[in-house]
PDB file of N, CA and C in Angstrom:
ATOM      1  N   UNK A   1     103.854  73.777 114.510  1.00  0.00           N
ATOM      2  CA  UNK A   1     104.779  73.136 114.947  1.00  0.00           C
ATOM      3  C   UNK A   1     105.681  72.259 113.486  1.00  0.00           C
ATOM      4  N   UNK A   2     104.822  72.297 112.980  1.00  0.00           N
ATOM      5  CA  UNK A   2     104.864  71.679 111.299  1.00  0.00           C
ATOM      6  C   UNK A   2     105.787  72.770 110.712  1.00  0.00           C
ATOM      7  N   UNK A   3     105.229  73.147 110.471  1.00  0.00           N
ATOM      8  CA  UNK A   3     105.885  74.624 109.910  1.00  0.00           C
ATOM      9  C   UNK A   3     107.019  75.376 110.353  1.00  0.00           C
ATOM     10  N   UNK A   4     107.152  75.114 111.686  1.00  0.00           N
ATOM     11  CA  UNK A   4     109.109  74.952 112.392  1.00  0.00           C
ATOM     12  C   UNK A   4     109.666  74.160 111.915  1.00  0.00           C
ATOM     13  N   UNK A   5     109.098  72.712 112.144  1.00  0.00           N
ATOM     14  CA  UNK A   5     110.411  71.810 111.696  1.00  0.00           C
ATOM     15  C   UNK A   5     110.201  71.754 110.226  1.00  0.00           C
ATOM     16  N   UNK A   6     109.673  72.228 109.049  1.00  0.00           N
ATOM     17  CA  UNK A   6     110.408  72.444 108.200  1.00  0.00           C
ATOM     18  C   UNK A   6     111.107  73.839 108.115  1.00  0.00           C
ATOM     19  N   UNK A   7     110.704  74.726 108.583  1.00  0.00           N
ATOM     20  CA  UNK A   7     111.381  76.195 108.307  1.00  0.00           C
ATOM     21  C   UNK A   7     112.777  75.709 108.597  1.00  0.00           C
ATOM     22  N   UNK A   8     112.409  74.881 110.398  1.00  0.00           N
ATOM     23  CA  UNK A   8     114.001  74.936 110.531  1.00  0.00           C
ATOM     24  C   UNK A   8     115.235  73.765 109.514  1.00  0.00           C
ATOM     25  N   UNK A   9     114.743  73.261 108.630  1.00  0.00           N
ATOM     26  CA  UNK A   9     115.423  72.333 108.186  1.00  0.00           C
ATOM     27  C   UNK A   9     115.600  73.006 106.922  1.00  0.00           C
ATOM     28  N   UNK A  10     114.909  73.548 106.216  1.00  0.00           N
ATOM     29  CA  UNK A  10     114.858  74.445 104.921  1.00  0.00           C
ATOM     30  C   UNK A  10     116.100  75.441 105.383  1.00  0.00           C
ATOM     31  N   UNK A  11     116.294  76.067 106.340  1.00  0.00           N
ATOM     32  CA  UNK A  11     116.908  77.006 107.406  1.00  0.00           C
ATOM     33  C   UNK A  11     118.623  77.029 107.183  1.00  0.00           C
ATOM     34  N   UNK A  12     118.339  75.697 107.940  1.00  0.00           N
ATOM     35  CA  UNK A  12     119.923  75.205 107.822  1.00  0.00           C
ATOM     36  C   UNK A  12     120.024  74.667 106.799  1.00  0.00           C
ATOM     37  N   UNK A  13     119.270  74.100 106.029  1.00  0.00           N
ATOM     38  CA  UNK A  13     120.126  73.805 105.143  1.00  0.00           C
ATOM     39  C   UNK A  13     120.544  75.395 104.044  1.00  0.00           C
ATOM     40  N   UNK A  14     119.628  76.676 103.914  1.00  0.00           N
ATOM     41  CA  UNK A  14     120.098  77.689 103.397  1.00  0.00           C
ATOM     42  C   UNK A  14     121.666  78.069 103.808  1.00  0.00           C
ATOM     43  N   UNK A  15     121.435  77.602 105.178  1.00  0.00           N
ATOM     44  CA  UNK A  15     122.983  78.424 105.949  1.00  0.00           C
ATOM     45  C   UNK A  15     124.000  78.084 105.367  1.00  0.00           C
ATOM     46  N   UNK A  16     123.922  76.749 105.303  1.00  0.00           N
ATOM     47  CA  UNK A  16     124.858  75.519 104.911  1.00  0.00           C
ATOM     48  C   UNK A  16     125.787  76.157 103.204  1.00  0.00           C
ATOM     49  N   UNK A  17     123.883  76.458 102.366  1.00  0.00           N
ATOM     50  CA  UNK A  17     124.408  76.787 101.426  1.00  0.00           C
ATOM     51  C   UNK A  17     125.486  78.328 101.164  1.00  0.00           C
ATOM     52  N   UNK A  18     124.920  79.246 102.033  1.00  0.00           N
ATOM     53  CA  UNK A  18     125.415  80.651 102.050  1.00  0.00           C
ATOM     54  C   UNK A  18     126.298  80.525 103.433  1.00  0.00           C
ATOM     55  N   UNK A  19     127.239  79.898 103.312  1.00  0.00           N
ATOM     56  CA  UNK A  19     128.239  79.779 104.884  1.00  0.00           C
ATOM     57  C   UNK A  19     128.971  80.819 104.417  1.00  0.00           C
ATOM     58  N   UNK A  20     129.625  80.981 103.258  1.00  0.00           N
ATOM     59  CA  UNK A  20     130.747  81.884 103.279  1.00  0.00           C
ATOM     60  C   UNK A  20     130.277  82.988 103.333  1.00  0.00           C
ATOM     61  N   UNK A  21     129.109  83.244 103.351  1.00  0.00           N
ATOM     62  CA  UNK A  21     128.379  84.898 103.948  1.00  0.00           C
ATOM     63  C   UNK A  21     128.485  85.318 105.280  1.00  0.00           C
ATOM     64  N   UNK A  22     128.367  83.783 106.536  1.00  0.00           N
ATOM     65  CA  UNK A  22     128.466  84.173 108.146  1.00  0.00           C
ATOM     66  C   UNK A  22     129.136  83.984 107.880  1.00  0.00           C
ATOM     67  N   UNK A  23     129.225  85.093 109.507  1.00  0.00           N
ATOM     68  CA  UNK A  23     130.877  85.169 109.757  1.00  0.00           C
ATOM     69  C   UNK A  23     131.052  85.915 111.358  1.00  0.00           C
ATOM     70  N   UNK A  24     131.513  84.320 111.779  1.00  0.00           N
ATOM     71  CA  UNK A  24     131.552  84.369 113.134  1.00  0.00           C
ATOM     72  C   UNK A  24     130.387  83.676 113.668  1.00  0.00           C
ATOM     73  N   UNK A  25     129.325  82.768 112.977  1.00  0.00           N
ATOM     74  CA  UNK A  25     128.556  82.604 113.307  1.00  0.00           C
ATOM     75  C   UNK A  25     128.469  81.166 112.107  1.00  0.00           C
ATOM     76  N   UNK A  26     128.341  79.850 113.114  1.00  0.00           N
ATOM     77  CA  UNK A  26     128.457  78.381 112.236  1.00  0.00           C
ATOM     78  C   UNK A  26     126.916  78.227 111.791  1.00  0.00           C
ATOM     79  N   UNK A  27     126.862  77.571 110.573  1.00  0.00           N
ATOM     80  CA  UNK A  27     125.602  77.254 109.713  1.00  0.00           C
ATOM     81  C   UNK A  27     124.384  76.931 110.660  1.00  0.00           C
ATOM     82  N   UNK A  28     124.982  75.584 112.031  1.00  0.00           N
ATOM     83  CA  UNK A  28     123.890  74.765 112.355  1.00  0.00           C
ATOM     84  C   UNK A  28     124.599  75.457 113.818  1.00  0.00           C
ATOM     85  N   UNK A  29     124.441  76.837 114.434  1.00  0.00           N
ATOM     86  CA  UNK A  29     124.924  77.451 115.554  1.00  0.00           C
ATOM     87  C   UNK A  29     124.037  76.749 116.931  1.00  0.00           C
ATOM     88  N   UNK A  30     123.901  75.553 117.383  1.00  0.00           N
ATOM     89  CA  UNK A  30     122.467  75.499 118.685  1.00  0.00           C
ATOM     90  C   UNK A  30     121.705  76.800 118.750  1.00  0.00           C
ATOM     91  N   UNK A  31     123.398  77.202 119.559  1.00  0.00           N
ATOM     92  CA  UNK A  31     121.878  79.056 120.274  1.00  0.00           C
ATOM     93  C   UNK A  31     121.554  79.507 119.517  1.00  0.00           C
ATOM     94  N   UNK A  32     121.851  79.911 118.124  1.00  0.00           N
ATOM     95  CA  UNK A  32     121.192  80.969 117.141  1.00  0.00           C
ATOM     96  C   UNK A  32     120.114  80.252 116.155  1.00  0.00           C
ATOM     97  N   UNK A  33     120.098  79.321 116.236  1.00  0.00           N
ATOM     98  CA  UNK A  33     118.574  78.114 115.543  1.00  0.00           C
ATOM     99  C   UNK A  33     117.708  78.679 117.304  1.00  0.00           C
ATOM    100  N   UNK A  34     117.853  78.261 118.564  1.00  0.00           N
ATOM    101  CA  UNK A  34     117.251  78.010 119.090  1.00  0.00           C
ATOM    102  C   UNK A  34     117.206  79.943 119.471  1.00  0.00           C
ATOM    103  N   UNK A  35     117.538  80.756 119.593  1.00  0.00           N
ATOM    104  CA  UNK A  35     116.967  82.081 119.627  1.00  0.00           C
ATOM    105  C   UNK A  35     116.368  82.009 118.321  1.00  0.00           C
ATOM    106  N   UNK A  36     116.214  82.145 117.344  1.00  0.00           N
ATOM    107  CA  UNK A  36     114.955  82.732 116.182  1.00  0.00           C
ATOM    108  C   UNK A  36     113.771  81.607 116.297  1.00  0.00           C
ATOM    109  N   UNK A  37     113.957  80.611 116.964  1.00  0.00           N
ATOM    110  CA  UNK A  37     113.088  79.335 117.252  1.00  0.00           C
ATOM    111  C   UNK A  37     112.442  80.647 118.101  1.00  0.00           C
ATOM    112  N   UNK A  38     112.923  81.079 118.876  1.00  0.00           N
ATOM    113  CA  UNK A  38     111.682  81.338 120.315  1.00  0.00           C
ATOM    114  C   UNK A  38     111.454  83.277 119.635  1.00  0.00           C
ATOM    115  N   UNK A  39     112.327  83.675 118.401  1.00  0.00           N
ATOM    116  CA  UNK A  39     111.683  85.003 118.550  1.00  0.00           C
ATOM    117  C   UNK A  39     110.590  84.543 117.126  1.00  0.00           C
ATOM    118  N   UNK A  40     110.245  83.994 117.175  1.00  0.00           N
ATOM    119  CA  UNK A  40     109.363  83.423 115.862  1.00  0.00           C
ATOM    120  C   UNK A  40     108.129  82.694 116.511  1.00  0.00           C
ATOM    121  N   UNK A  41     108.770  81.854 117.905  1.00  0.00           N
ATOM    122  CA  UNK A  41     107.152  81.696 118.480  1.00  0.00           C
ATOM    123  C   UNK A  41     107.191  82.380 119.543  1.00  0.00           C
ATOM    124  N   UNK A  42     107.684  84.118 119.817  1.00  0.00           N
ATOM    125  CA  UNK A  42     107.163  85.017 120.532  1.00  0.00           C
ATOM    126  C   UNK A  42     106.145  86.059 119.952  1.00  0.00           C
ATOM    127  N   UNK A  43     106.755  85.919 118.592  1.00  0.00           N
ATOM    128  CA  UNK A  43     106.392  86.722 117.823  1.00  0.00           C
ATOM    129  C   UNK A  43     104.427  86.448 117.717  1.00  0.00           C
ATOM    130  N   UNK A  44     104.620  85.180 117.077  1.00  0.00           N
ATOM    131  CA  UNK A  44     103.475  84.029 116.285  1.00  0.00           C
ATOM    132  C   UNK A  44     102.041  84.607 117.933  1.00  0.00           C
ATOM    133  N   UNK A  45     103.499  84.116 119.008  1.00  0.00           N
ATOM    134  CA  UNK A  45     102.198  83.984 120.622  1.00  0.00           C
ATOM    135  C   UNK A  45     101.492  86.036 120.801  1.00  0.00           C
ATOM    136  N   UNK A  46     102.188  86.519 120.805  1.00  0.00           N
ATOM    137  CA  UNK A  46     101.636  88.289 120.370  1.00  0.00           C
ATOM    138  C   UNK A  46     101.351  88.334 119.379  1.00  0.00           C
ATOM    139  N   UNK A  47     101.653  88.395 118.390  1.00  0.00           N
ATOM    140  CA  UNK A  47     100.250  88.703 117.096  1.00  0.00           C
ATOM    141  C   UNK A  47      98.751  88.289 117.111  1.00  0.00           C
ATOM    142  N   UNK A  48      98.662  86.589 118.144  1.00  0.00           N
ATOM    143  CA  UNK A  48      97.449  85.796 118.396  1.00  0.00           C
ATOM    144  C   UNK A  48      96.736  86.065 119.588  1.00  0.00           C
ATOM    145  N   UNK A  49      97.266  86.725 120.330  1.00  0.00           N
ATOM    146  CA  UNK A  49      97.165  86.938 121.817  1.00  0.00           C
ATOM    147  C   UNK A  49      95.958  87.942 122.062  1.00  0.00           C
ATOM    148  N   UNK A  50      96.261  88.881 121.917  1.00  0.00           N
ATOM    149  CA  UNK A  50      95.155  90.265 121.320  1.00  0.00           C
ATOM    150  C   UNK A  50      93.471  89.367 120.817  1.00  0.00           C
ATOM    151  N   UNK A  51      93.998  89.026 119.800  1.00  0.00           N
ATOM    152  CA  UNK A  51      92.232  88.467 118.983  1.00  0.00           C
ATOM    153  C   UNK A  51      91.806  87.549 120.152  1.00  0.00           C
ATOM    154  N   UNK A  52      92.734  86.239 120.136  1.00  0.00           N
ATOM    155  CA  UNK A  52      92.185  85.210 121.286  1.00  0.00           C
ATOM    156  C   UNK A  52      91.578  85.845 122.104  1.00  0.00           C
ATOM    157  N   UNK A  53      91.933  87.247 122.849  1.00  0.00           N
ATOM    158  CA  UNK A  53      91.157  87.615 124.292  1.00  0.00           C
ATOM    159  C   UNK A  53      90.091  88.526 124.122  1.00  0.00           C
ATOM    160  N   UNK A  54      90.278  88.816 122.932  1.00  0.00           N
ATOM    161  CA  UNK A  54      88.591  90.016 122.317  1.00  0.00           C
ATOM    162  C   UNK A  54      87.556  88.371 122.012  1.00  0.00           C
ATOM    163  N   UNK A  55      88.156  87.444 120.871  1.00  0.00           N
ATOM    164  CA  UNK A  55      86.999  86.096 120.954  1.00  0.00           C
ATOM    165  C   UNK A  55      86.756  85.726 122.633  1.00  0.00           C
ATOM    166  N   UNK A  56      87.953  86.118 122.851  1.00  0.00           N
ATOM    167  CA  UNK A  56      87.356  84.956 124.963  1.00  0.00           C
ATOM    168  C   UNK A  56      85.919  85.622 125.536  1.00  0.00           C
ATOM    169  N   UNK A  57      85.941  86.939 125.104  1.00  0.00           N
ATOM    170  CA  UNK A  57      85.317  87.657 125.970  1.00  0.00           C
ATOM    171  C   UNK A  57      83.786  87.882 125.354  1.00  0.00           C
ATOM    172  N   UNK A  58      83.274  87.520 123.778  1.00  0.00           N
ATOM    173  CA  UNK A  58      82.116  87.289 123.678  1.00  0.00           C
ATOM    174  C   UNK A  58      81.285  86.845 123.922  1.00  0.00           C
ATOM    175  N   UNK A  59      80.114  86.992 124.674  1.00  0.00           N
ATOM    176  CA  UNK A  59      78.811  86.387 125.171  1.00  0.00           C
ATOM    177  C   UNK A  59      78.798  85.269 123.353  1.00  0.00           C
ATOM    178  N   UNK A  60      78.702  83.642 124.226  1.00  0.00           N
ATOM    179  CA  UNK A  60      78.524  82.726 122.676  1.00  0.00           C
ATOM    180  C   UNK A  60      77.051  83.071 122.277  1.00  0.00           C
ATOM    181  N   UNK A  61      76.000  83.784 123.037  1.00  0.00           N
ATOM    182  CA  UNK A  61      74.348  83.910 122.651  1.00  0.00           C
ATOM    183  C   UNK A  61      74.902  84.878 121.558  1.00  0.00           C
ATOM    184  N   UNK A  62      75.307  85.870 121.992  1.00  0.00           N
ATOM    185  CA  UNK A  62      75.398  87.000 121.362  1.00  0.00           C
ATOM    186  C   UNK A  62      75.126  87.093 119.967  1.00  0.00           C
ATOM    187  N   UNK A  63      77.204  86.371 119.861  1.00  0.00           N
ATOM    188  CA  UNK A  63      77.061  86.007 118.382  1.00  0.00           C
ATOM    189  C   UNK A  63      76.747  84.960 117.663  1.00  0.00           C
ATOM    190  N   UNK A  64      75.654  84.667 118.403  1.00  0.00           N
ATOM    191  CA  UNK A  64      75.121  83.031 117.756  1.00  0.00           C
ATOM    192  C   UNK A  64      73.606  83.855 116.850  1.00  0.00           C
ATOM    193  N   UNK A  65      72.842  84.812 118.225  1.00  0.00           N
ATOM    194  CA  UNK A  65      72.432  85.457 117.535  1.00  0.00           C
ATOM    195  C   UNK A  65      72.585  87.137 116.513  1.00  0.00           C
ATOM    196  N   UNK A  66      73.568  87.427 116.471  1.00  0.00           N
ATOM    197  CA  UNK A  66      73.715  88.370 115.434  1.00  0.00           C
ATOM    198  C   UNK A  66      73.740  87.523 113.577  1.00  0.00           C
ATOM    199  N   UNK A  67      74.144  85.498 113.906  1.00  0.00           N
ATOM    200  CA  UNK A  67      73.737  85.607 112.363  1.00  0.00           C
ATOM    201  C   UNK A  67      72.763  84.776 112.258  1.00  0.00           C
TER     202      UNK A  67
END
């Protein structure tokens, strides 16, 4: 969440600096910012779901015996 907040601030600052390149979108458009946040959180969830599911299926006693 800290990275998301920092990235949001830096993203808005970069959008304001590069505002002349944006066509049809304001630099701090709340709908666009919200869409980007949802996309980033969704991709992070999708990337971590399979490894978390696999780790949850491992019996802790078997995992400890291997070490």
